[in-house]
PDB file of C-alpha atoms in Angstrom:
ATOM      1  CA  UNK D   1      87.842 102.657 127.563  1.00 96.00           C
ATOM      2  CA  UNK D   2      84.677 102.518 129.756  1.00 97.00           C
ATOM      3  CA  UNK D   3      83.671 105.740 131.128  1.00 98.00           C
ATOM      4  CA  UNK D   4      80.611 106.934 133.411  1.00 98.00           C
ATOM      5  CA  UNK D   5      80.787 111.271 133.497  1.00 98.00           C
ATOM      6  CA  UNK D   6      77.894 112.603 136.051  1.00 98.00           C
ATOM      7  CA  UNK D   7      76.869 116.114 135.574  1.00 97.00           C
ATOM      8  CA  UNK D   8      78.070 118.520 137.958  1.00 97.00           C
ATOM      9  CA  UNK D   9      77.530 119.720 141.657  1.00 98.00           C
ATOM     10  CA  UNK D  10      74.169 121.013 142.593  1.00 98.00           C
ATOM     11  CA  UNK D  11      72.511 123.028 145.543  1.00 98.00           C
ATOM     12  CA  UNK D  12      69.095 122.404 146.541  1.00 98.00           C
ATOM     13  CA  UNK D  13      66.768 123.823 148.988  1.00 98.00           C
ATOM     14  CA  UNK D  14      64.342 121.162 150.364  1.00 98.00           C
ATOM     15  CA  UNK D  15      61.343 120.087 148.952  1.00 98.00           C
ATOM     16  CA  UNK D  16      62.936 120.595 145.828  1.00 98.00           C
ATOM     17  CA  UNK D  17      64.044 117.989 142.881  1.00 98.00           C
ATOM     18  CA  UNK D  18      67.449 117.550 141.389  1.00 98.00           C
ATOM     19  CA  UNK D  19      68.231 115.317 138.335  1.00 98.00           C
ATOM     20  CA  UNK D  20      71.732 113.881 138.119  1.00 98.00           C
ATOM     21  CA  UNK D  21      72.866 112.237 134.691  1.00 98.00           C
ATOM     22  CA  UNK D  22      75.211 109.613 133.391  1.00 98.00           C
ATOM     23  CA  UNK D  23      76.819 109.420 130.323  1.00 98.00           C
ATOM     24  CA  UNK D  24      78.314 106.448 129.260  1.00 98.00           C
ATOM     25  CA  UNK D  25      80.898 105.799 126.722  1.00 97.00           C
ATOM     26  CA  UNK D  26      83.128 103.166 125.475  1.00 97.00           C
ATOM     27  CA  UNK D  27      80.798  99.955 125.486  1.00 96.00           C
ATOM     28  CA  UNK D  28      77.426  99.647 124.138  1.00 96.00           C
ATOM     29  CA  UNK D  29      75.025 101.170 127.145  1.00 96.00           C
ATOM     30  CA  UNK D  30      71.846  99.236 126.533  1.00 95.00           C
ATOM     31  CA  UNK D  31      73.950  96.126 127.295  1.00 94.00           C
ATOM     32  CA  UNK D  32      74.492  96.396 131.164  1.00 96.00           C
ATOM     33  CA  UNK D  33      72.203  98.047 133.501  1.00 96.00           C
ATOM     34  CA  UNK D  34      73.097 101.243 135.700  1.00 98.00           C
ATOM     35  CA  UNK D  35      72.662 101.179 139.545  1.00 98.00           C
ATOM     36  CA  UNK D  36      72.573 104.553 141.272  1.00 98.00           C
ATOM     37  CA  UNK D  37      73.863 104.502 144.694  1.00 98.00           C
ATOM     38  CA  UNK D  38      74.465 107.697 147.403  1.00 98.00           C
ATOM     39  CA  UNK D  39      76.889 107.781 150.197  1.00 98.00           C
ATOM     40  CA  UNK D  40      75.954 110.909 152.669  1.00 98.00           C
ATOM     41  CA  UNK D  41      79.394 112.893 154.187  1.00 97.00           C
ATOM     42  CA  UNK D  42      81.330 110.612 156.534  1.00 96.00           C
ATOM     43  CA  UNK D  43      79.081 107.308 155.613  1.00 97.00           C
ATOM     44  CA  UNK D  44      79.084 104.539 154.203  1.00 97.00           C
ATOM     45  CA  UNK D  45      77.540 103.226 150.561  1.00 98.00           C
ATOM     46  CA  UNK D  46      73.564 102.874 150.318  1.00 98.00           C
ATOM     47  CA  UNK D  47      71.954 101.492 147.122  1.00 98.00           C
ATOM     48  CA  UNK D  48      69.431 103.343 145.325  1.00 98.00           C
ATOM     49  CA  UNK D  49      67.854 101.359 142.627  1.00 97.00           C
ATOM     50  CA  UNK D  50      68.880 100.431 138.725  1.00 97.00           C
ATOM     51  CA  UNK D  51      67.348 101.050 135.722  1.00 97.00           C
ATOM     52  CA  UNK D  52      68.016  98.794 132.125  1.00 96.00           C
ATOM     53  CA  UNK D  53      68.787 101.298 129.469  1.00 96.00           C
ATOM     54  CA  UNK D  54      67.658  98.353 127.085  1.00 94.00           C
ATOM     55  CA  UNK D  55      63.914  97.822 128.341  1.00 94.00           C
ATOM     56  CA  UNK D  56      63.751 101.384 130.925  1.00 95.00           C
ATOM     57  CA  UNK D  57      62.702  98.783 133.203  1.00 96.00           C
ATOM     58  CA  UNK D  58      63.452  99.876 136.809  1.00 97.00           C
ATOM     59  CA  UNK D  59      63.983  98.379 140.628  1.00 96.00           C
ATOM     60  CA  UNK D  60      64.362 100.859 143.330  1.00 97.00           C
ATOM     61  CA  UNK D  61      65.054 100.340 147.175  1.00 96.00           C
ATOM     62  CA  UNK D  62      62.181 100.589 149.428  1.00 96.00           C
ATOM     63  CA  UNK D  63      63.379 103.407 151.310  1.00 96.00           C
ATOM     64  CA  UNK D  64      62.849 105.620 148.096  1.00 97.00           C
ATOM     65  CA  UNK D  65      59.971 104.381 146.228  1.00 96.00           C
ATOM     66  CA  UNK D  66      57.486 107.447 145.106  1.00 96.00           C
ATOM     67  CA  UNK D  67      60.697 109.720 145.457  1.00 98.00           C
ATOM     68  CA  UNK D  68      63.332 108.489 143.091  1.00 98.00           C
ATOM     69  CA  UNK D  69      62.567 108.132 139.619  1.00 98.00           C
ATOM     70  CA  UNK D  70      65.560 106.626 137.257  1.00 98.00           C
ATOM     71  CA  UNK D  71      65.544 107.055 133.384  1.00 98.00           C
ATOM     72  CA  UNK D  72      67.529 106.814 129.964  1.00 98.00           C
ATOM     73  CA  UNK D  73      67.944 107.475 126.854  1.00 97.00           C
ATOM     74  CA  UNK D  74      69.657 105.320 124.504  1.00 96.00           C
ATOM     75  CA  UNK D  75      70.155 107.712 121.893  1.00 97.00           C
ATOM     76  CA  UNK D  76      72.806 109.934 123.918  1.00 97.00           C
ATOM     77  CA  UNK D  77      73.754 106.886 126.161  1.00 98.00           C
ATOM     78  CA  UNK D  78      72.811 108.912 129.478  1.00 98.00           C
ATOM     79  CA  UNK D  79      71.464 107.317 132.878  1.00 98.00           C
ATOM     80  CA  UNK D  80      69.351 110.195 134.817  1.00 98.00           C
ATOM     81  CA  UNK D  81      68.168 109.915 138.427  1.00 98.00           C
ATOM     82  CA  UNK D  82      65.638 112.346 139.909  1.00 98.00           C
ATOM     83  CA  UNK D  83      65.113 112.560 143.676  1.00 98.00           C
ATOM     84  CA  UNK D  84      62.334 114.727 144.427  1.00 98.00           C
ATOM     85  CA  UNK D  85      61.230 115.967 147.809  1.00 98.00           C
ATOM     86  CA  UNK D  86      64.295 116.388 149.003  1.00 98.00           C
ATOM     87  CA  UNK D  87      65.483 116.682 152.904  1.00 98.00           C
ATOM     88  CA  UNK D  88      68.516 117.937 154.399  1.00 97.00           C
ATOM     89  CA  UNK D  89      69.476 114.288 154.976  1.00 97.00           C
ATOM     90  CA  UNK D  90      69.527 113.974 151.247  1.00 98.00           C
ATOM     91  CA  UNK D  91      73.028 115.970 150.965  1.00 98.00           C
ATOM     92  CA  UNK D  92      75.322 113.361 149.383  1.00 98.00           C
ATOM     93  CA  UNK D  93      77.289 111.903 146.586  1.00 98.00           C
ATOM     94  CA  UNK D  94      75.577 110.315 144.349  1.00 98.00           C
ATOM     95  CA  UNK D  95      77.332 107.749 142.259  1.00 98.00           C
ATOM     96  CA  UNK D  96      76.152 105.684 138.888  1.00 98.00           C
ATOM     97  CA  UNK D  97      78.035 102.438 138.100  1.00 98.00           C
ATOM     98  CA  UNK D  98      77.428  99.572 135.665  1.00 97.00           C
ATOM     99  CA  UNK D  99      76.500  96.486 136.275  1.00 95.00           C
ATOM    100  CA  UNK D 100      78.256  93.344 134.493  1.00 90.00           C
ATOM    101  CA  UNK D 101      76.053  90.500 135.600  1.00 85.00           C
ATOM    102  CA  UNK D 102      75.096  89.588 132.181  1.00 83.00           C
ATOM    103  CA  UNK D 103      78.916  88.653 131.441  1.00 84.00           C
ATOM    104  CA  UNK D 104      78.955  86.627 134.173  1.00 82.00           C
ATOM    105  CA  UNK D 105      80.687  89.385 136.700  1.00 84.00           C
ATOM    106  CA  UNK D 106      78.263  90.108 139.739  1.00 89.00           C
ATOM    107  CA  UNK D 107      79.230  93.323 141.131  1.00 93.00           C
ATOM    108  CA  UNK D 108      79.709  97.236 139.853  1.00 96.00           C
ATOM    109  CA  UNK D 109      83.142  97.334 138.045  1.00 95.00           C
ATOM    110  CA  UNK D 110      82.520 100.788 136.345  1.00 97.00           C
ATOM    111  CA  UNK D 111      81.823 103.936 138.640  1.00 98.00           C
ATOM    112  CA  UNK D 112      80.912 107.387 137.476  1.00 98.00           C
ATOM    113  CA  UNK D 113      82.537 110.025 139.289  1.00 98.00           C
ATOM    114  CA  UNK D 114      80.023 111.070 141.869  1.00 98.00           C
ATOM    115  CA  UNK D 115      78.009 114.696 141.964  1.00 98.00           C
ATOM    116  CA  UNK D 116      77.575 116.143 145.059  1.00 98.00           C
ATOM    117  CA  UNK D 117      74.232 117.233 145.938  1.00 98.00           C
ATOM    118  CA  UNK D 118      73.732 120.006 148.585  1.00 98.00           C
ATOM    119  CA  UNK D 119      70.477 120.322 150.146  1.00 98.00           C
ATOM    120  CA  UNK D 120      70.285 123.311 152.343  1.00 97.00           C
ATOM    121  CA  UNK D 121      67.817 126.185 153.028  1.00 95.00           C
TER     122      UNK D 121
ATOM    123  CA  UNK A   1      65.848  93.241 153.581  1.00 87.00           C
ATOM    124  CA  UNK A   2      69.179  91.772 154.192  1.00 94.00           C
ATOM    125  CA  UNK A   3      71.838  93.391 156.279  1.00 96.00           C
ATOM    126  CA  UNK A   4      75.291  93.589 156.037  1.00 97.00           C
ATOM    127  CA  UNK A   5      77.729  93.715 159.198  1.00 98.00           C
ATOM    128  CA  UNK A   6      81.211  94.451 159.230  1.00 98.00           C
ATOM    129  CA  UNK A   7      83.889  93.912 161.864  1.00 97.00           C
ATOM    130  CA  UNK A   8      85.654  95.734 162.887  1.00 97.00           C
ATOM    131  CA  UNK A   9      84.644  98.879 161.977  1.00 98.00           C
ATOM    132  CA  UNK A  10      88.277 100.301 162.014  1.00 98.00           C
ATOM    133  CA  UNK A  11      91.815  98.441 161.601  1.00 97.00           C
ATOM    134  CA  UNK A  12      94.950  99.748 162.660  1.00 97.00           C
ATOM    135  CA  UNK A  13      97.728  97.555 160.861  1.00 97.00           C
ATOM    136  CA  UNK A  14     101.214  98.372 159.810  1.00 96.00           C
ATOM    137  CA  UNK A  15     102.524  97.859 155.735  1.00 97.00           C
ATOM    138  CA  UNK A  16     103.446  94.385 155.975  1.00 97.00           C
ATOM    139  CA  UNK A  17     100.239  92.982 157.868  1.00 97.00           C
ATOM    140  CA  UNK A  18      98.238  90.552 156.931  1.00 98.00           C
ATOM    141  CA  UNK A  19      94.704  91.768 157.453  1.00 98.00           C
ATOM    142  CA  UNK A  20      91.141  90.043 157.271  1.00 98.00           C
ATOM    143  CA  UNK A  21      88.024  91.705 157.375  1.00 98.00           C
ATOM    144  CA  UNK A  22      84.672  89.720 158.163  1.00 98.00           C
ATOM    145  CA  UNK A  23      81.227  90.658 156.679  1.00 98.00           C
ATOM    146  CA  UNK A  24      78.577  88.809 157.734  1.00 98.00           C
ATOM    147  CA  UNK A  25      74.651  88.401 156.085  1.00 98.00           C
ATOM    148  CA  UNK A  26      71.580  88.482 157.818  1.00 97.00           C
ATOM    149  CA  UNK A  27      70.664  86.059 155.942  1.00 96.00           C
ATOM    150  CA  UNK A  28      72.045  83.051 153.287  1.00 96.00           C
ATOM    151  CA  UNK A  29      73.142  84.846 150.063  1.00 96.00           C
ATOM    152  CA  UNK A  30      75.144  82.167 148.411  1.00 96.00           C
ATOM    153  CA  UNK A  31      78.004  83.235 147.167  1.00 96.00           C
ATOM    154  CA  UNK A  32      76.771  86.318 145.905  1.00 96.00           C
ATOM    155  CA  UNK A  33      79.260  88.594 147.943  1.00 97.00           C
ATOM    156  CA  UNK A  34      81.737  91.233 146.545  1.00 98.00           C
ATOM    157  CA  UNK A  35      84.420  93.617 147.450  1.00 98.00           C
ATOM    158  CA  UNK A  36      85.091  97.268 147.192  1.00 98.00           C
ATOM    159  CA  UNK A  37      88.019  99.460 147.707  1.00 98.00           C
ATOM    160  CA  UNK A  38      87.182 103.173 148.587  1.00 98.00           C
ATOM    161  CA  UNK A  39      89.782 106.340 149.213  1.00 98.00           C
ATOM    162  CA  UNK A  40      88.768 109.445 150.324  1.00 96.00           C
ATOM    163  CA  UNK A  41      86.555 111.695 147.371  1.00 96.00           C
ATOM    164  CA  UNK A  42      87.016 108.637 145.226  1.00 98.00           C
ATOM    165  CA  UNK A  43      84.408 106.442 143.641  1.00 98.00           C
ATOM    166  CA  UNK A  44      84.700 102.740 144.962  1.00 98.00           C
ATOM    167  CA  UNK A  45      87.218 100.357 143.170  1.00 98.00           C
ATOM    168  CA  UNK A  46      85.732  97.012 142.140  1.00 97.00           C
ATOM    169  CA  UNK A  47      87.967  94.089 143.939  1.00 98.00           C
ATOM    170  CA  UNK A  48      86.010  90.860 144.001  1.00 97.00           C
ATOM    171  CA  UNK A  49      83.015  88.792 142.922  1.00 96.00           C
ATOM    172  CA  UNK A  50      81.328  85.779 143.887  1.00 96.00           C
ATOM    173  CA  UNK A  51      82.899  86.325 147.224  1.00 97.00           C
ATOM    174  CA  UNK A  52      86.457  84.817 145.760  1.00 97.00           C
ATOM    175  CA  UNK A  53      86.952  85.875 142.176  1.00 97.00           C
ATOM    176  CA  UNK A  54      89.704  89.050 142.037  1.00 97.00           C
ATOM    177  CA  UNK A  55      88.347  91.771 139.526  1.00 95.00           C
ATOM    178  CA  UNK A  56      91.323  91.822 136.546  1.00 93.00           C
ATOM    179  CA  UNK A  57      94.212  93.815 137.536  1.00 96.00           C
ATOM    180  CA  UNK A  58      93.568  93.827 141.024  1.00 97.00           C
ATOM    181  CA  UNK A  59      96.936  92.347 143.281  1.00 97.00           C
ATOM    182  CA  UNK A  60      96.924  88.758 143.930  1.00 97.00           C
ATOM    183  CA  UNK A  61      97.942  89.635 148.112  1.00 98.00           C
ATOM    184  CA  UNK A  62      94.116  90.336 148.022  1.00 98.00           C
ATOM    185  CA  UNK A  63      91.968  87.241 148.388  1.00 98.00           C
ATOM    186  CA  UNK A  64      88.172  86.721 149.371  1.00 98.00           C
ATOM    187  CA  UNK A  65      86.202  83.487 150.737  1.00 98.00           C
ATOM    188  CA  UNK A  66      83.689  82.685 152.276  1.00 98.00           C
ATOM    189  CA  UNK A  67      79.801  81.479 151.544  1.00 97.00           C
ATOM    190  CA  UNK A  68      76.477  81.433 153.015  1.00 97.00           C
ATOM    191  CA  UNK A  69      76.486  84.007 155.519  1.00 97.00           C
ATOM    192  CA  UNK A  70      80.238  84.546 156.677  1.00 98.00           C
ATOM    193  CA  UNK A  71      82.956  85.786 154.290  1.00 98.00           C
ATOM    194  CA  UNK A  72      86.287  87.059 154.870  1.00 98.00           C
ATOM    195  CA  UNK A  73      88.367  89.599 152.836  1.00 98.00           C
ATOM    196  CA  UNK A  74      92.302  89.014 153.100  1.00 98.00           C
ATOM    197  CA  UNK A  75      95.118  91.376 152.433  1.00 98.00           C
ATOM    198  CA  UNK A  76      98.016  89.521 152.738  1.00 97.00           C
ATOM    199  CA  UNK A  77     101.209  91.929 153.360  1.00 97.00           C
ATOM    200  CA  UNK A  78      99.730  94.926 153.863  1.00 97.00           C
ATOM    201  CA  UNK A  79     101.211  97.732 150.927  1.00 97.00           C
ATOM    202  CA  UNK A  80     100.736 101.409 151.519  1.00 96.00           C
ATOM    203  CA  UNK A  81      98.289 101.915 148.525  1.00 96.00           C
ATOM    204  CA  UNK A  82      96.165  99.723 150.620  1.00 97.00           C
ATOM    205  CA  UNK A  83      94.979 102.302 153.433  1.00 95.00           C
ATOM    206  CA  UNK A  84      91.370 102.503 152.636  1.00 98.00           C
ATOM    207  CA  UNK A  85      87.941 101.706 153.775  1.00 98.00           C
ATOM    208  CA  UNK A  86      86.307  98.465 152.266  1.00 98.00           C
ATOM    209  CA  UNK A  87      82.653  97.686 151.461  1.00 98.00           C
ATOM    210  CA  UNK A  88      81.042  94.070 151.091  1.00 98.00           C
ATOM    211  CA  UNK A  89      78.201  94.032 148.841  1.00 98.00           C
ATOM    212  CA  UNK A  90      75.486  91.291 148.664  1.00 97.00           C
ATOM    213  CA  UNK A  91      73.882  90.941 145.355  1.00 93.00           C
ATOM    214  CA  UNK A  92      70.811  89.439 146.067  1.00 90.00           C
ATOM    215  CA  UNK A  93      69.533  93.460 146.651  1.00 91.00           C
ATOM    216  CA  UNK A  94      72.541  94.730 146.744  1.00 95.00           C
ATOM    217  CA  UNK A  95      73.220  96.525 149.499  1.00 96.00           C
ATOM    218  CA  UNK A  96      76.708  97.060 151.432  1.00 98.00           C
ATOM    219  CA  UNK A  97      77.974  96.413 154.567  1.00 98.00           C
ATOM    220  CA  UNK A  98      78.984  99.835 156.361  1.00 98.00           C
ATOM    221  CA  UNK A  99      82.947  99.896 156.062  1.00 98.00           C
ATOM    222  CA  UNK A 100      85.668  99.012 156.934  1.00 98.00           C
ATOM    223  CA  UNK A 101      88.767 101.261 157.275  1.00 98.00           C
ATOM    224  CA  UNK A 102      91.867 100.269 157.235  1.00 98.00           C
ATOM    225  CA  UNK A 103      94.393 102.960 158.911  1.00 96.00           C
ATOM    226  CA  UNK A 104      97.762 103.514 159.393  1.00 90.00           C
ATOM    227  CA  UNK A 105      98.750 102.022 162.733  1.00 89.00           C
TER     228      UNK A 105
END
């Protein structure tokens, strides 16, 4: 069965980076891309970016260009977002989730299980 | 960028109720609208695509339509699994509408 396992909780102070991974399992990973999206206590859903594990190519929102980089690595099937710089307005969950388009499906149907990232002095 | 609006923000609705949601683009996206279920310290649940299509598995009382700018989710006898807040999505850049939650009335 498809599964998306994030790495675990964090605490950062800001100005800091944190690095969240993404392992995937039970489809082949370089065949649907990975979107990274946050959702800040109490809020709603805000999109990130995506990455394709198949070419590393990458598309992030605006709002975090030059802060957010988004990576893989094929060999251990593993999506990794780094958000550097970061602000108290940064705490959130931070979710990965596939992306079917390819088969025809436009929307996430696959959700990791969200970290939690703290970001507090 | 295009935005996403919701209405209402909250809905108070009894198990039995048929409820709609509306989500509205900024903008024409097509048909290029989905659905998402969320429950509290859950990850969202994957309803619908191409603003009608139901996700496999997911209860036929839910239904989606809509195209162009103005869609419409539909729960059509309200079940007590359903208390949850709901996203829209647009997939032209993907971002979401800001919720919709659906509460016991």
């Amino acid at each position: 069965q498809v599964q998306l396992v994030q790495s675990g909780a964090e605490v950062k102070k800001p100005g800091a980076s944190v690095r969240v991974s993404c392992k995937a399992s039970g489809y082949t990973f370089t065949g649907y891309y990975i979107h990274w999206v946050r959702q800040a206590p109490g809020q709603g859903l805000e999109w990130m970016g995506w990455i394709s594990p198949n070419t590393g190519g990458t598309n992030y929102a605006q709002k975090f260009q030059g802060r957010v980089t988004m990576t893989s690595d094929m060999s251990i099937s593993t999506a990794y977002m780094e958000l550097s710089r970061l602000r108290s307005d940064d705490t959130a969950v931070y979710y990965c989730a596939r992306d079917p388009s390819d088969t025809g499906v436009y929307g996430f149907d696959y959700w990791g299980q969200g970290t939690l990232v703290t970001v507090s002095s | 960028d295009i935005q996403m609006t919701q209405s209402p923000s909250t809905l108070s609705a009894s198990v039995g109720d048929r409820v709609t949601i509306t989500c509205r683009a900024s903008q024409s996206i097509g048909s290029w609208l989905a659905w998402y279920q969320q429950k509290p310290g859950k990850a969202p649940k994957f309803l619908i695509h191409k603003a009608s299509i139901l996700e496999t598995g997911v209860p036929s009382r839910f239904s989606g339509s809509g195209s162009g700018t103005e869609f419409t989710l539909t729960i059509s006898s309200l079940q007590p699994d359903d208390f949850a807040t709901y996203y829209c999505q647009q997939y032209n850049t993907w971002t979401f509408g800001q919720g919709t939650k659906v509460e016991i009335k």
